[in-house]
Amino acid sequence: MPANHLVPPIGDSALALAVRELEPGDETALADLDSDSLLYVAAGAGALALGADSFELGEGAAGLVLAGEEATVAGGARGLVLVHATAGAGADRHAPLGPRETIVSSTGVDAARATGARSFRLLFGPHNGSTRATLFVGFVPPGKAPWHYHLYDEIVWVPEGPGRLHQGDAVTELGPGSAFRLRPREVHIVENTSVDRELAVVGVFTPAGSPSAAYLTADVAAAYSFAGFAG
């Protein structure tokens, strides 16, 4: 089934993000000579075939298909909703820091702390074979962080919401399936408008690195007595 591009490619970014919905038994090929594919199972289950190997894809699983590799994804008995991020050849490459993995379960990855009660689970990055981009699941507690920015280029997908994206004077509501792009140094806030549960987000960014790397604007930083804010 063709991909639904929620965040299409743009000329000066190596990142794009699409959602693929496969009915039970449906198959789709993943083969790109130029782009790495970083996959996240949003719902359902299925299988990833890569070369002679086959891997189960359960809900919350992530997969990595490198540029030049040919893979096939199939929907299981309940179908499959797959978030498909791509990192093109223009992405700066991080030095590899560990052996290649193909499938990672988000429930099997330890949570790391960002700021305050914020946390994230690092699915793919230089530590396990993804040198062009980092894929993570983040968890935002109710409320919002101060204005801040990142040095990396990022796309964020929201499984459920509710939340809000603040960019200058613009405010965008974030509901199930929302997605947005954040350019390097773009000042923003991701707000969790729920009062009693975390807001989960799936993010991919390049250059690869740590999701906790973020910076306060100068005026906001002056009001804080600590350094190293990230969120």
mmCIF file with all atom_site columns, C-alpha atoms in Angstrom:
data_model
loop_
_atom_site.group_PDB
_atom_site.id
_atom_site.type_symbol
_atom_site.label_atom_id
_atom_site.label_alt_id
_atom_site.label_comp_id
_atom_site.label_asym_id
_atom_site.label_entity_id
_atom_site.label_seq_id
_atom_site.pdbx_PDB_ins_code
_atom_site.Cartn_x
_atom_site.Cartn_y
_atom_site.Cartn_z
_atom_site.occupancy
_atom_site.B_iso_or_equiv
_atom_site.pdbx_formal_charge
_atom_site.auth_seq_id
_atom_site.auth_comp_id
_atom_site.auth_asym_id
_atom_site.auth_atom_id
_atom_site.pdbx_PDB_model_num
ATOM 1   C CA . MET A 1 1   ? 0.000  0.000   0.000  1.00 0.00 ? 1   MET A CA 1
ATOM 2   C CA . PRO A 1 2   ? 1.445  3.430   -0.855 1.00 0.00 ? 2   PRO A CA 1
ATOM 3   C CA . ALA A 1 3   ? 2.637  5.628   1.982  1.00 0.00 ? 3   ALA A CA 1
ATOM 4   C CA . ASN A 1 4   ? 0.649  8.578   3.261  1.00 0.00 ? 4   ASN A CA 1
ATOM 5   C CA . HIS A 1 5   ? 3.264  11.320  3.590  1.00 0.00 ? 5   HIS A CA 1
ATOM 6   C CA . LEU A 1 6   ? 2.381  13.291  6.684  1.00 0.00 ? 6   LEU A CA 1
ATOM 7   C CA . VAL A 1 7   ? 5.658  15.220  6.537  1.00 0.00 ? 7   VAL A CA 1
ATOM 8   C CA . PRO A 1 8   ? 6.902  15.167  2.932  1.00 0.00 ? 8   PRO A CA 1
ATOM 9   C CA . PRO A 1 9   ? 10.493 15.724  1.851  1.00 0.00 ? 9   PRO A CA 1
ATOM 10  C CA . ILE A 1 10  ? 11.760 19.284  1.467  1.00 0.00 ? 10  ILE A CA 1
ATOM 11  C CA . GLY A 1 11  ? 14.811 20.460  -0.402 1.00 0.00 ? 11  GLY A CA 1
ATOM 12  C CA . ASP A 1 12  ? 17.150 21.257  2.483  1.00 0.00 ? 12  ASP A CA 1
ATOM 13  C CA . SER A 1 13  ? 16.226 18.399  4.839  1.00 0.00 ? 13  SER A CA 1
ATOM 14  C CA . ALA A 1 14  ? 17.277 14.754  4.721  1.00 0.00 ? 14  ALA A CA 1
ATOM 15  C CA . LEU A 1 15  ? 14.173 13.658  6.689  1.00 0.00 ? 15  LEU A CA 1
ATOM 16  C CA . ALA A 1 16  ? 10.628 12.674  5.693  1.00 0.00 ? 16  ALA A CA 1
ATOM 17  C CA . LEU A 1 17  ? 7.881  10.741  7.478  1.00 0.00 ? 17  LEU A CA 1
ATOM 18  C CA . ALA A 1 18  ? 4.976  8.679   6.183  1.00 0.00 ? 18  ALA A CA 1
ATOM 19  C CA . VAL A 1 19  ? 2.391  6.282   7.589  1.00 0.00 ? 19  VAL A CA 1
ATOM 20  C CA . ARG A 1 20  ? 1.682  2.943   5.908  1.00 0.00 ? 20  ARG A CA 1
ATOM 21  C CA . GLU A 1 21  ? -1.506 1.011   6.728  1.00 0.00 ? 21  GLU A CA 1
ATOM 22  C CA . LEU A 1 22  ? -1.468 -2.658  5.756  1.00 0.00 ? 22  LEU A CA 1
ATOM 23  C CA . GLU A 1 23  ? -4.502 -4.904  5.882  1.00 0.00 ? 23  GLU A CA 1
ATOM 24  C CA . PRO A 1 24  ? -4.039 -8.526  7.048  1.00 0.00 ? 24  PRO A CA 1
ATOM 25  C CA . GLY A 1 25  ? -1.861 -10.315 4.502  1.00 0.00 ? 25  GLY A CA 1
ATOM 26  C CA . ASP A 1 26  ? -0.900 -7.146  2.624  1.00 0.00 ? 26  ASP A CA 1
ATOM 27  C CA . GLU A 1 27  ? 2.764  -6.666  1.779  1.00 0.00 ? 27  GLU A CA 1
ATOM 28  C CA . THR A 1 28  ? 4.827  -3.628  0.861  1.00 0.00 ? 28  THR A CA 1
ATOM 29  C CA . ALA A 1 29  ? 8.414  -3.451  -0.349 1.00 0.00 ? 29  ALA A CA 1
ATOM 30  C CA . LEU A 1 30  ? 11.006 -1.201  1.244  1.00 0.00 ? 30  LEU A CA 1
ATOM 31  C CA . ALA A 1 31  ? 13.963 -0.601  -1.040 1.00 0.00 ? 31  ALA A CA 1
ATOM 32  C CA . ASP A 1 32  ? 15.795 2.696   -1.371 1.00 0.00 ? 32  ASP A CA 1
ATOM 33  C CA . LEU A 1 33  ? 19.291 3.133   -2.731 1.00 0.00 ? 33  LEU A CA 1
ATOM 34  C CA . ASP A 1 34  ? 19.741 6.516   -1.055 1.00 0.00 ? 34  ASP A CA 1
ATOM 35  C CA . SER A 1 35  ? 17.723 6.571   2.196  1.00 0.00 ? 35  SER A CA 1
ATOM 36  C CA . ASP A 1 36  ? 17.788 4.658   5.461  1.00 0.00 ? 36  ASP A CA 1
ATOM 37  C CA . SER A 1 37  ? 14.337 3.609   6.733  1.00 0.00 ? 37  SER A CA 1
ATOM 38  C CA . LEU A 1 38  ? 13.472 3.817   10.422 1.00 0.00 ? 38  LEU A CA 1
ATOM 39  C CA . LEU A 1 39  ? 10.210 2.037   11.234 1.00 0.00 ? 39  LEU A CA 1
ATOM 40  C CA . TYR A 1 40  ? 7.850  2.144   14.219 1.00 0.00 ? 40  TYR A CA 1
ATOM 41  C CA . VAL A 1 41  ? 4.780  -0.068  14.694 1.00 0.00 ? 41  VAL A CA 1
ATOM 42  C CA . ALA A 1 42  ? 1.973  2.218   15.863 1.00 0.00 ? 42  ALA A CA 1
ATOM 43  C CA . ALA A 1 43  ? -0.730 -0.468  15.903 1.00 0.00 ? 43  ALA A CA 1
ATOM 44  C CA . GLY A 1 44  ? -1.268 -4.087  14.964 1.00 0.00 ? 44  GLY A CA 1
ATOM 45  C CA . ALA A 1 45  ? 1.481  -6.550  14.141 1.00 0.00 ? 45  ALA A CA 1
ATOM 46  C CA . GLY A 1 46  ? 3.281  -8.077  11.191 1.00 0.00 ? 46  GLY A CA 1
ATOM 47  C CA . ALA A 1 47  ? 6.668  -9.189  9.954  1.00 0.00 ? 47  ALA A CA 1
ATOM 48  C CA . LEU A 1 48  ? 9.759  -7.690  8.359  1.00 0.00 ? 48  LEU A CA 1
ATOM 49  C CA . ALA A 1 49  ? 11.684 -9.780  5.824  1.00 0.00 ? 49  ALA A CA 1
ATOM 50  C CA . LEU A 1 50  ? 15.248 -8.636  5.222  1.00 0.00 ? 50  LEU A CA 1
ATOM 51  C CA . GLY A 1 51  ? 17.379 -10.865 3.027  1.00 0.00 ? 51  GLY A CA 1
ATOM 52  C CA . ALA A 1 52  ? 17.051 -14.439 4.273  1.00 0.00 ? 52  ALA A CA 1
ATOM 53  C CA . ASP A 1 53  ? 15.904 -13.318 7.727  1.00 0.00 ? 53  ASP A CA 1
ATOM 54  C CA . SER A 1 54  ? 12.391 -12.681 9.023  1.00 0.00 ? 54  SER A CA 1
ATOM 55  C CA . PHE A 1 55  ? 11.539 -10.618 12.115 1.00 0.00 ? 55  PHE A CA 1
ATOM 56  C CA . GLU A 1 56  ? 8.277  -10.281 14.010 1.00 0.00 ? 56  GLU A CA 1
ATOM 57  C CA . LEU A 1 57  ? 6.870  -6.775  14.336 1.00 0.00 ? 57  LEU A CA 1
ATOM 58  C CA . GLY A 1 58  ? 4.719  -6.257  17.398 1.00 0.00 ? 58  GLY A CA 1
ATOM 59  C CA . GLU A 1 59  ? 3.109  -3.019  18.555 1.00 0.00 ? 59  GLU A CA 1
ATOM 60  C CA . GLY A 1 60  ? 5.800  -0.653  19.791 1.00 0.00 ? 60  GLY A CA 1
ATOM 61  C CA . ALA A 1 61  ? 8.562  -2.412  17.840 1.00 0.00 ? 61  ALA A CA 1
ATOM 62  C CA . ALA A 1 62  ? 11.048 -0.460  15.732 1.00 0.00 ? 62  ALA A CA 1
ATOM 63  C CA . GLY A 1 63  ? 13.014 -1.572  12.697 1.00 0.00 ? 63  GLY A CA 1
ATOM 64  C CA . LEU A 1 64  ? 15.999 -0.380  10.668 1.00 0.00 ? 64  LEU A CA 1
ATOM 65  C CA . VAL A 1 65  ? 16.494 -0.924  6.934  1.00 0.00 ? 65  VAL A CA 1
ATOM 66  C CA . LEU A 1 66  ? 19.661 0.666   5.584  1.00 0.00 ? 66  LEU A CA 1
ATOM 67  C CA . ALA A 1 67  ? 20.041 2.322   2.179  1.00 0.00 ? 67  ALA A CA 1
ATOM 68  C CA . GLY A 1 68  ? 20.544 -0.273  -0.539 1.00 0.00 ? 68  GLY A CA 1
ATOM 69  C CA . GLU A 1 69  ? 18.889 -3.097  1.403  1.00 0.00 ? 69  GLU A CA 1
ATOM 70  C CA . GLU A 1 70  ? 15.713 -4.732  0.087  1.00 0.00 ? 70  GLU A CA 1
ATOM 71  C CA . ALA A 1 71  ? 13.035 -5.564  2.647  1.00 0.00 ? 71  ALA A CA 1
ATOM 72  C CA . THR A 1 72  ? 9.363  -6.489  2.723  1.00 0.00 ? 72  THR A CA 1
ATOM 73  C CA . VAL A 1 73  ? 6.829  -5.679  5.435  1.00 0.00 ? 73  VAL A CA 1
ATOM 74  C CA . ALA A 1 74  ? 3.661  -7.779  5.789  1.00 0.00 ? 74  ALA A CA 1
ATOM 75  C CA . GLY A 1 75  ? 0.544  -7.116  7.837  1.00 0.00 ? 75  GLY A CA 1
ATOM 76  C CA . GLY A 1 76  ? -0.480 -9.693  10.431 1.00 0.00 ? 76  GLY A CA 1
ATOM 77  C CA . ALA A 1 77  ? -3.927 -10.950 11.425 1.00 0.00 ? 77  ALA A CA 1
ATOM 78  C CA . ARG A 1 78  ? -4.926 -7.548  12.850 1.00 0.00 ? 78  ARG A CA 1
ATOM 79  C CA . GLY A 1 79  ? -3.286 -5.503  10.125 1.00 0.00 ? 79  GLY A CA 1
ATOM 80  C CA . LEU A 1 80  ? -0.396 -3.114  10.651 1.00 0.00 ? 80  LEU A CA 1
ATOM 81  C CA . VAL A 1 81  ? 0.018  0.645   11.016 1.00 0.00 ? 81  VAL A CA 1
ATOM 82  C CA . LEU A 1 82  ? 3.651  1.530   10.362 1.00 0.00 ? 82  LEU A CA 1
ATOM 83  C CA . VAL A 1 83  ? 5.332  4.893   10.885 1.00 0.00 ? 83  VAL A CA 1
ATOM 84  C CA . HIS A 1 84  ? 8.052  5.079   8.220  1.00 0.00 ? 84  HIS A CA 1
ATOM 85  C CA . ALA A 1 85  ? 10.742 7.736   8.581  1.00 0.00 ? 85  ALA A CA 1
ATOM 86  C CA . THR A 1 86  ? 13.493 8.123   6.005  1.00 0.00 ? 86  THR A CA 1
ATOM 87  C CA . ALA A 1 87  ? 16.930 9.712   6.330  1.00 0.00 ? 87  ALA A CA 1
ATOM 88  C CA . GLY A 1 88  ? 18.452 10.538  2.973  1.00 0.00 ? 88  GLY A CA 1
ATOM 89  C CA . ALA A 1 89  ? 22.007 10.578  1.726  1.00 0.00 ? 89  ALA A CA 1
ATOM 90  C CA . GLY A 1 90  ? 22.345 14.248  2.678  1.00 0.00 ? 90  GLY A CA 1
ATOM 91  C CA . ALA A 1 91  ? 22.261 13.450  6.392  1.00 0.00 ? 91  ALA A CA 1
ATOM 92  C CA . ASP A 1 92  ? 25.523 13.894  8.271  1.00 0.00 ? 92  ASP A CA 1
ATOM 93  C CA . ARG A 1 93  ? 26.766 10.517  9.507  1.00 0.00 ? 93  ARG A CA 1
ATOM 94  C CA . HIS A 1 94  ? 27.653 9.829   13.114 1.00 0.00 ? 94  HIS A CA 1
ATOM 95  C CA . ALA A 1 95  ? 30.491 7.421   13.827 1.00 0.00 ? 95  ALA A CA 1
ATOM 96  C CA . PRO A 1 96  ? 29.094 3.932   14.602 1.00 0.00 ? 96  PRO A CA 1
ATOM 97  C CA . LEU A 1 97  ? 29.220 3.133   18.322 1.00 0.00 ? 97  LEU A CA 1
ATOM 98  C CA . GLY A 1 98  ? 27.901 -0.428  18.381 1.00 0.00 ? 98  GLY A CA 1
ATOM 99  C CA . PRO A 1 99  ? 26.811 -3.412  16.278 1.00 0.00 ? 99  PRO A CA 1
ATOM 100 C CA . ARG A 1 100 ? 23.862 -3.234  13.868 1.00 0.00 ? 100 ARG A CA 1
ATOM 101 C CA . GLU A 1 101 ? 20.422 -4.257  15.118 1.00 0.00 ? 101 GLU A CA 1
ATOM 102 C CA . THR A 1 102 ? 17.403 -4.765  12.868 1.00 0.00 ? 102 THR A CA 1
ATOM 103 C CA . ILE A 1 103 ? 14.484 -4.907  15.347 1.00 0.00 ? 103 ILE A CA 1
ATOM 104 C CA . VAL A 1 104 ? 14.132 -3.258  18.764 1.00 0.00 ? 104 VAL A CA 1
ATOM 105 C CA . SER A 1 105 ? 11.163 -3.426  21.152 1.00 0.00 ? 105 SER A CA 1
ATOM 106 C CA . SER A 1 106 ? 10.372 -0.143  22.868 1.00 0.00 ? 106 SER A CA 1
ATOM 107 C CA . THR A 1 107 ? 9.314  -2.020  25.993 1.00 0.00 ? 107 THR A CA 1
ATOM 108 C CA . GLY A 1 108 ? 12.743 -3.636  26.181 1.00 0.00 ? 108 GLY A CA 1
ATOM 109 C CA . VAL A 1 109 ? 14.647 -0.337  26.169 1.00 0.00 ? 109 VAL A CA 1
ATOM 110 C CA . ASP A 1 110 ? 15.424 1.430   29.426 1.00 0.00 ? 110 ASP A CA 1
ATOM 111 C CA . ALA A 1 111 ? 14.018 4.931   29.820 1.00 0.00 ? 111 ALA A CA 1
ATOM 112 C CA . ALA A 1 112 ? 16.476 7.821   30.060 1.00 0.00 ? 112 ALA A CA 1
ATOM 113 C CA . ARG A 1 113 ? 15.777 11.126  31.723 1.00 0.00 ? 113 ARG A CA 1
ATOM 114 C CA . ALA A 1 114 ? 15.504 14.393  29.871 1.00 0.00 ? 114 ALA A CA 1
ATOM 115 C CA . THR A 1 115 ? 14.327 17.326  32.004 1.00 0.00 ? 115 THR A CA 1
ATOM 116 C CA . GLY A 1 116 ? 12.265 17.020  35.166 1.00 0.00 ? 116 GLY A CA 1
ATOM 117 C CA . ALA A 1 117 ? 9.767  14.204  34.694 1.00 0.00 ? 117 ALA A CA 1
ATOM 118 C CA . ARG A 1 118 ? 10.389 13.989  30.938 1.00 0.00 ? 118 ARG A CA 1
ATOM 119 C CA . SER A 1 119 ? 11.925 10.798  29.637 1.00 0.00 ? 119 SER A CA 1
ATOM 120 C CA . PHE A 1 120 ? 12.650 8.965   26.409 1.00 0.00 ? 120 PHE A CA 1
ATOM 121 C CA . ARG A 1 121 ? 13.455 5.503   25.080 1.00 0.00 ? 121 ARG A CA 1
ATOM 122 C CA . LEU A 1 122 ? 16.211 5.422   22.476 1.00 0.00 ? 122 LEU A CA 1
ATOM 123 C CA . LEU A 1 123 ? 15.251 2.927   19.765 1.00 0.00 ? 123 LEU A CA 1
ATOM 124 C CA . PHE A 1 124 ? 17.834 3.448   17.012 1.00 0.00 ? 124 PHE A CA 1
ATOM 125 C CA . GLY A 1 125 ? 20.959 5.548   16.807 1.00 0.00 ? 125 GLY A CA 1
ATOM 126 C CA . PRO A 1 126 ? 24.722 5.235   16.411 1.00 0.00 ? 126 PRO A CA 1
ATOM 127 C CA . HIS A 1 127 ? 24.786 2.721   19.275 1.00 0.00 ? 127 HIS A CA 1
ATOM 128 C CA . ASN A 1 128 ? 22.976 0.073   17.187 1.00 0.00 ? 128 ASN A CA 1
ATOM 129 C CA . GLY A 1 129 ? 23.588 0.799   13.534 1.00 0.00 ? 129 GLY A CA 1
ATOM 130 C CA . SER A 1 130 ? 21.693 3.976   12.619 1.00 0.00 ? 130 SER A CA 1
ATOM 131 C CA . THR A 1 131 ? 24.392 6.517   11.827 1.00 0.00 ? 131 THR A CA 1
ATOM 132 C CA . ARG A 1 132 ? 22.225 8.938   9.816  1.00 0.00 ? 132 ARG A CA 1
ATOM 133 C CA . ALA A 1 133 ? 19.375 9.488   12.266 1.00 0.00 ? 133 ALA A CA 1
ATOM 134 C CA . THR A 1 134 ? 18.099 8.748   15.769 1.00 0.00 ? 134 THR A CA 1
ATOM 135 C CA . LEU A 1 135 ? 14.638 7.261   16.420 1.00 0.00 ? 135 LEU A CA 1
ATOM 136 C CA . PHE A 1 136 ? 13.112 7.559   19.884 1.00 0.00 ? 136 PHE A CA 1
ATOM 137 C CA . VAL A 1 137 ? 9.883  7.494   21.867 1.00 0.00 ? 137 VAL A CA 1
ATOM 138 C CA . GLY A 1 138 ? 9.471  10.430  24.251 1.00 0.00 ? 138 GLY A CA 1
ATOM 139 C CA . PHE A 1 139 ? 7.142  10.919  27.211 1.00 0.00 ? 139 PHE A CA 1
ATOM 140 C CA . VAL A 1 140 ? 5.960  14.403  28.198 1.00 0.00 ? 140 VAL A CA 1
ATOM 141 C CA . PRO A 1 141 ? 4.198  14.886  31.575 1.00 0.00 ? 141 PRO A CA 1
ATOM 142 C CA . PRO A 1 142 ? 1.175  17.207  31.859 1.00 0.00 ? 142 PRO A CA 1
ATOM 143 C CA . GLY A 1 143 ? 2.171  20.820  31.313 1.00 0.00 ? 143 GLY A CA 1
ATOM 144 C CA . LYS A 1 144 ? 4.812  22.395  29.100 1.00 0.00 ? 144 LYS A CA 1
ATOM 145 C CA . ALA A 1 145 ? 8.533  23.077  29.065 1.00 0.00 ? 145 ALA A CA 1
ATOM 146 C CA . PRO A 1 146 ? 10.071 26.552  28.636 1.00 0.00 ? 146 PRO A CA 1
ATOM 147 C CA . TRP A 1 147 ? 10.836 27.870  25.166 1.00 0.00 ? 147 TRP A CA 1
ATOM 148 C CA . HIS A 1 148 ? 13.801 25.971  23.751 1.00 0.00 ? 148 HIS A CA 1
ATOM 149 C CA . TYR A 1 149 ? 15.400 24.710  20.551 1.00 0.00 ? 149 TYR A CA 1
ATOM 150 C CA . HIS A 1 150 ? 17.493 21.842  19.181 1.00 0.00 ? 150 HIS A CA 1
ATOM 151 C CA . LEU A 1 151 ? 20.487 21.886  16.870 1.00 0.00 ? 151 LEU A CA 1
ATOM 152 C CA . TYR A 1 152 ? 19.198 18.888  14.936 1.00 0.00 ? 152 TYR A CA 1
ATOM 153 C CA . ASP A 1 153 ? 16.542 18.589  12.212 1.00 0.00 ? 153 ASP A CA 1
ATOM 154 C CA . GLU A 1 154 ? 13.533 16.679  13.612 1.00 0.00 ? 154 GLU A CA 1
ATOM 155 C CA . ILE A 1 155 ? 10.148 15.195  12.721 1.00 0.00 ? 155 ILE A CA 1
ATOM 156 C CA . VAL A 1 156 ? 7.701  14.241  15.493 1.00 0.00 ? 156 VAL A CA 1
ATOM 157 C CA . TRP A 1 157 ? 4.646  11.971  15.252 1.00 0.00 ? 157 TRP A CA 1
ATOM 158 C CA . VAL A 1 158 ? 1.935  11.885  17.953 1.00 0.00 ? 158 VAL A CA 1
ATOM 159 C CA . PRO A 1 159 ? 0.119  8.554   18.516 1.00 0.00 ? 159 PRO A CA 1
ATOM 160 C CA . GLU A 1 160 ? -2.768 9.868   20.623 1.00 0.00 ? 160 GLU A CA 1
ATOM 161 C CA . GLY A 1 161 ? -2.514 13.352  22.135 1.00 0.00 ? 161 GLY A CA 1
ATOM 162 C CA . PRO A 1 162 ? -3.896 15.624  23.383 1.00 0.00 ? 162 PRO A CA 1
ATOM 163 C CA . GLY A 1 163 ? -1.224 18.252  23.121 1.00 0.00 ? 163 GLY A CA 1
ATOM 164 C CA . ARG A 1 164 ? -0.237 21.563  21.573 1.00 0.00 ? 164 ARG A CA 1
ATOM 165 C CA . LEU A 1 165 ? 2.739  22.726  19.549 1.00 0.00 ? 165 LEU A CA 1
ATOM 166 C CA . HIS A 1 166 ? 3.811  26.325  20.204 1.00 0.00 ? 166 HIS A CA 1
ATOM 167 C CA . GLN A 1 167 ? 5.933  28.019  17.513 1.00 0.00 ? 167 GLN A CA 1
ATOM 168 C CA . GLY A 1 168 ? 6.169  31.761  18.088 1.00 0.00 ? 168 GLY A CA 1
ATOM 169 C CA . ASP A 1 169 ? 2.588  33.082  18.121 1.00 0.00 ? 169 ASP A CA 1
ATOM 170 C CA . ALA A 1 170 ? 1.252  29.993  16.328 1.00 0.00 ? 170 ALA A CA 1
ATOM 171 C CA . VAL A 1 171 ? -0.413 27.215  18.323 1.00 0.00 ? 171 VAL A CA 1
ATOM 172 C CA . THR A 1 172 ? -1.278 23.866  16.720 1.00 0.00 ? 172 THR A CA 1
ATOM 173 C CA . GLU A 1 173 ? -3.481 21.257  18.380 1.00 0.00 ? 173 GLU A CA 1
ATOM 174 C CA . LEU A 1 174 ? -1.939 17.788  18.458 1.00 0.00 ? 174 LEU A CA 1
ATOM 175 C CA . GLY A 1 175 ? -4.362 14.878  18.208 1.00 0.00 ? 175 GLY A CA 1
ATOM 176 C CA . PRO A 1 176 ? -4.047 11.227  17.186 1.00 0.00 ? 176 PRO A CA 1
ATOM 177 C CA . GLY A 1 177 ? -1.779 10.905  14.154 1.00 0.00 ? 177 GLY A CA 1
ATOM 178 C CA . SER A 1 178 ? -0.526 14.490  14.164 1.00 0.00 ? 178 SER A CA 1
ATOM 179 C CA . ALA A 1 179 ? 2.970  15.099  12.838 1.00 0.00 ? 179 ALA A CA 1
ATOM 180 C CA . PHE A 1 180 ? 5.206  18.134  12.530 1.00 0.00 ? 180 PHE A CA 1
ATOM 181 C CA . ARG A 1 181 ? 8.714  19.169  11.507 1.00 0.00 ? 181 ARG A CA 1
ATOM 182 C CA . LEU A 1 182 ? 11.120 21.204  13.649 1.00 0.00 ? 182 LEU A CA 1
ATOM 183 C CA . ARG A 1 183 ? 14.047 22.810  11.893 1.00 0.00 ? 183 ARG A CA 1
ATOM 184 C CA . PRO A 1 184 ? 17.431 23.331  13.560 1.00 0.00 ? 184 PRO A CA 1
ATOM 185 C CA . ARG A 1 185 ? 17.292 26.184  16.103 1.00 0.00 ? 185 ARG A CA 1
ATOM 186 C CA . GLU A 1 186 ? 13.515 26.587  15.698 1.00 0.00 ? 186 GLU A CA 1
ATOM 187 C CA . VAL A 1 187 ? 12.214 27.766  19.077 1.00 0.00 ? 187 VAL A CA 1
ATOM 188 C CA . HIS A 1 188 ? 9.180  25.813  20.265 1.00 0.00 ? 188 HIS A CA 1
ATOM 189 C CA . ILE A 1 189 ? 7.243  24.168  23.084 1.00 0.00 ? 189 ILE A CA 1
ATOM 190 C CA . VAL A 1 190 ? 5.497  20.781  23.004 1.00 0.00 ? 190 VAL A CA 1
ATOM 191 C CA . GLU A 1 191 ? 2.711  20.952  25.600 1.00 0.00 ? 191 GLU A CA 1
ATOM 192 C CA . ASN A 1 192 ? 0.829  18.041  27.135 1.00 0.00 ? 192 ASN A CA 1
ATOM 193 C CA . THR A 1 193 ? -2.712 19.326  27.690 1.00 0.00 ? 193 THR A CA 1
ATOM 194 C CA . SER A 1 194 ? -3.816 16.208  29.576 1.00 0.00 ? 194 SER A CA 1
ATOM 195 C CA . VAL A 1 195 ? -4.144 16.518  33.344 1.00 0.00 ? 195 VAL A CA 1
ATOM 196 C CA . ASP A 1 196 ? -3.471 12.924  34.332 1.00 0.00 ? 196 ASP A CA 1
ATOM 197 C CA . ARG A 1 197 ? -1.314 11.073  31.776 1.00 0.00 ? 197 ARG A CA 1
ATOM 198 C CA . GLU A 1 198 ? 1.876  11.380  29.777 1.00 0.00 ? 198 GLU A CA 1
ATOM 199 C CA . LEU A 1 199 ? 1.925  12.503  26.156 1.00 0.00 ? 199 LEU A CA 1
ATOM 200 C CA . ALA A 1 200 ? 3.864  9.984   24.054 1.00 0.00 ? 200 ALA A CA 1
ATOM 201 C CA . VAL A 1 201 ? 5.670  11.155  20.915 1.00 0.00 ? 201 VAL A CA 1
ATOM 202 C CA . VAL A 1 202 ? 7.752  9.323   18.322 1.00 0.00 ? 202 VAL A CA 1
ATOM 203 C CA . GLY A 1 203 ? 10.658 11.392  17.056 1.00 0.00 ? 203 GLY A CA 1
ATOM 204 C CA . VAL A 1 204 ? 13.357 11.055  14.419 1.00 0.00 ? 204 VAL A CA 1
ATOM 205 C CA . PHE A 1 205 ? 16.192 13.527  13.965 1.00 0.00 ? 205 PHE A CA 1
ATOM 206 C CA . THR A 1 206 ? 19.475 14.092  12.188 1.00 0.00 ? 206 THR A CA 1
ATOM 207 C CA . PRO A 1 207 ? 22.384 14.379  12.786 1.00 0.00 ? 207 PRO A CA 1
ATOM 208 C CA . ALA A 1 208 ? 22.040 11.355  15.052 1.00 0.00 ? 208 ALA A CA 1
ATOM 209 C CA . GLY A 1 209 ? 22.702 11.890  18.748 1.00 0.00 ? 209 GLY A CA 1
ATOM 210 C CA . SER A 1 210 ? 20.850 12.310  22.033 1.00 0.00 ? 210 SER A CA 1
ATOM 211 C CA . PRO A 1 211 ? 17.172 13.411  22.244 1.00 0.00 ? 211 PRO A CA 1
ATOM 212 C CA . SER A 1 212 ? 18.047 15.248  25.454 1.00 0.00 ? 212 SER A CA 1
ATOM 213 C CA . ALA A 1 213 ? 20.246 17.792  23.652 1.00 0.00 ? 213 ALA A CA 1
ATOM 214 C CA . ALA A 1 214 ? 18.266 21.055  23.760 1.00 0.00 ? 214 ALA A CA 1
ATOM 215 C CA . TYR A 1 215 ? 18.926 24.691  24.531 1.00 0.00 ? 215 TYR A CA 1
ATOM 216 C CA . LEU A 1 216 ? 17.029 27.513  26.215 1.00 0.00 ? 216 LEU A CA 1
ATOM 217 C CA . THR A 1 217 ? 16.579 30.828  24.465 1.00 0.00 ? 217 THR A CA 1
ATOM 218 C CA . ALA A 1 218 ? 18.751 33.555  25.970 1.00 0.00 ? 218 ALA A CA 1
ATOM 219 C CA . ASP A 1 219 ? 15.907 35.342  27.759 1.00 0.00 ? 219 ASP A CA 1
ATOM 220 C CA . VAL A 1 220 ? 14.511 32.135  29.223 1.00 0.00 ? 220 VAL A CA 1
ATOM 221 C CA . ALA A 1 221 ? 17.954 30.862  30.210 1.00 0.00 ? 221 ALA A CA 1
ATOM 222 C CA . ALA A 1 222 ? 18.532 34.034  32.236 1.00 0.00 ? 222 ALA A CA 1
ATOM 223 C CA . ALA A 1 223 ? 15.650 33.030  34.498 1.00 0.00 ? 223 ALA A CA 1
ATOM 224 C CA . TYR A 1 224 ? 17.234 29.639  35.299 1.00 0.00 ? 224 TYR A CA 1
ATOM 225 C CA . SER A 1 225 ? 20.146 28.933  37.577 1.00 0.00 ? 225 SER A CA 1
ATOM 226 C CA . PHE A 1 226 ? 20.976 25.583  35.966 1.00 0.00 ? 226 PHE A CA 1
ATOM 227 C CA . ALA A 1 227 ? 22.496 24.589  32.639 1.00 0.00 ? 227 ALA A CA 1
ATOM 228 C CA . GLY A 1 228 ? 21.812 21.700  30.320 1.00 0.00 ? 228 GLY A CA 1
ATOM 229 C CA . PHE A 1 229 ? 18.038 21.983  29.872 1.00 0.00 ? 229 PHE A CA 1
ATOM 230 C CA . ALA A 1 230 ? 16.670 19.413  27.465 1.00 0.00 ? 230 ALA A CA 1
ATOM 231 C CA . GLY A 1 231 ? 13.119 18.576  26.495 1.00 0.00 ? 231 GLY A CA 1
#
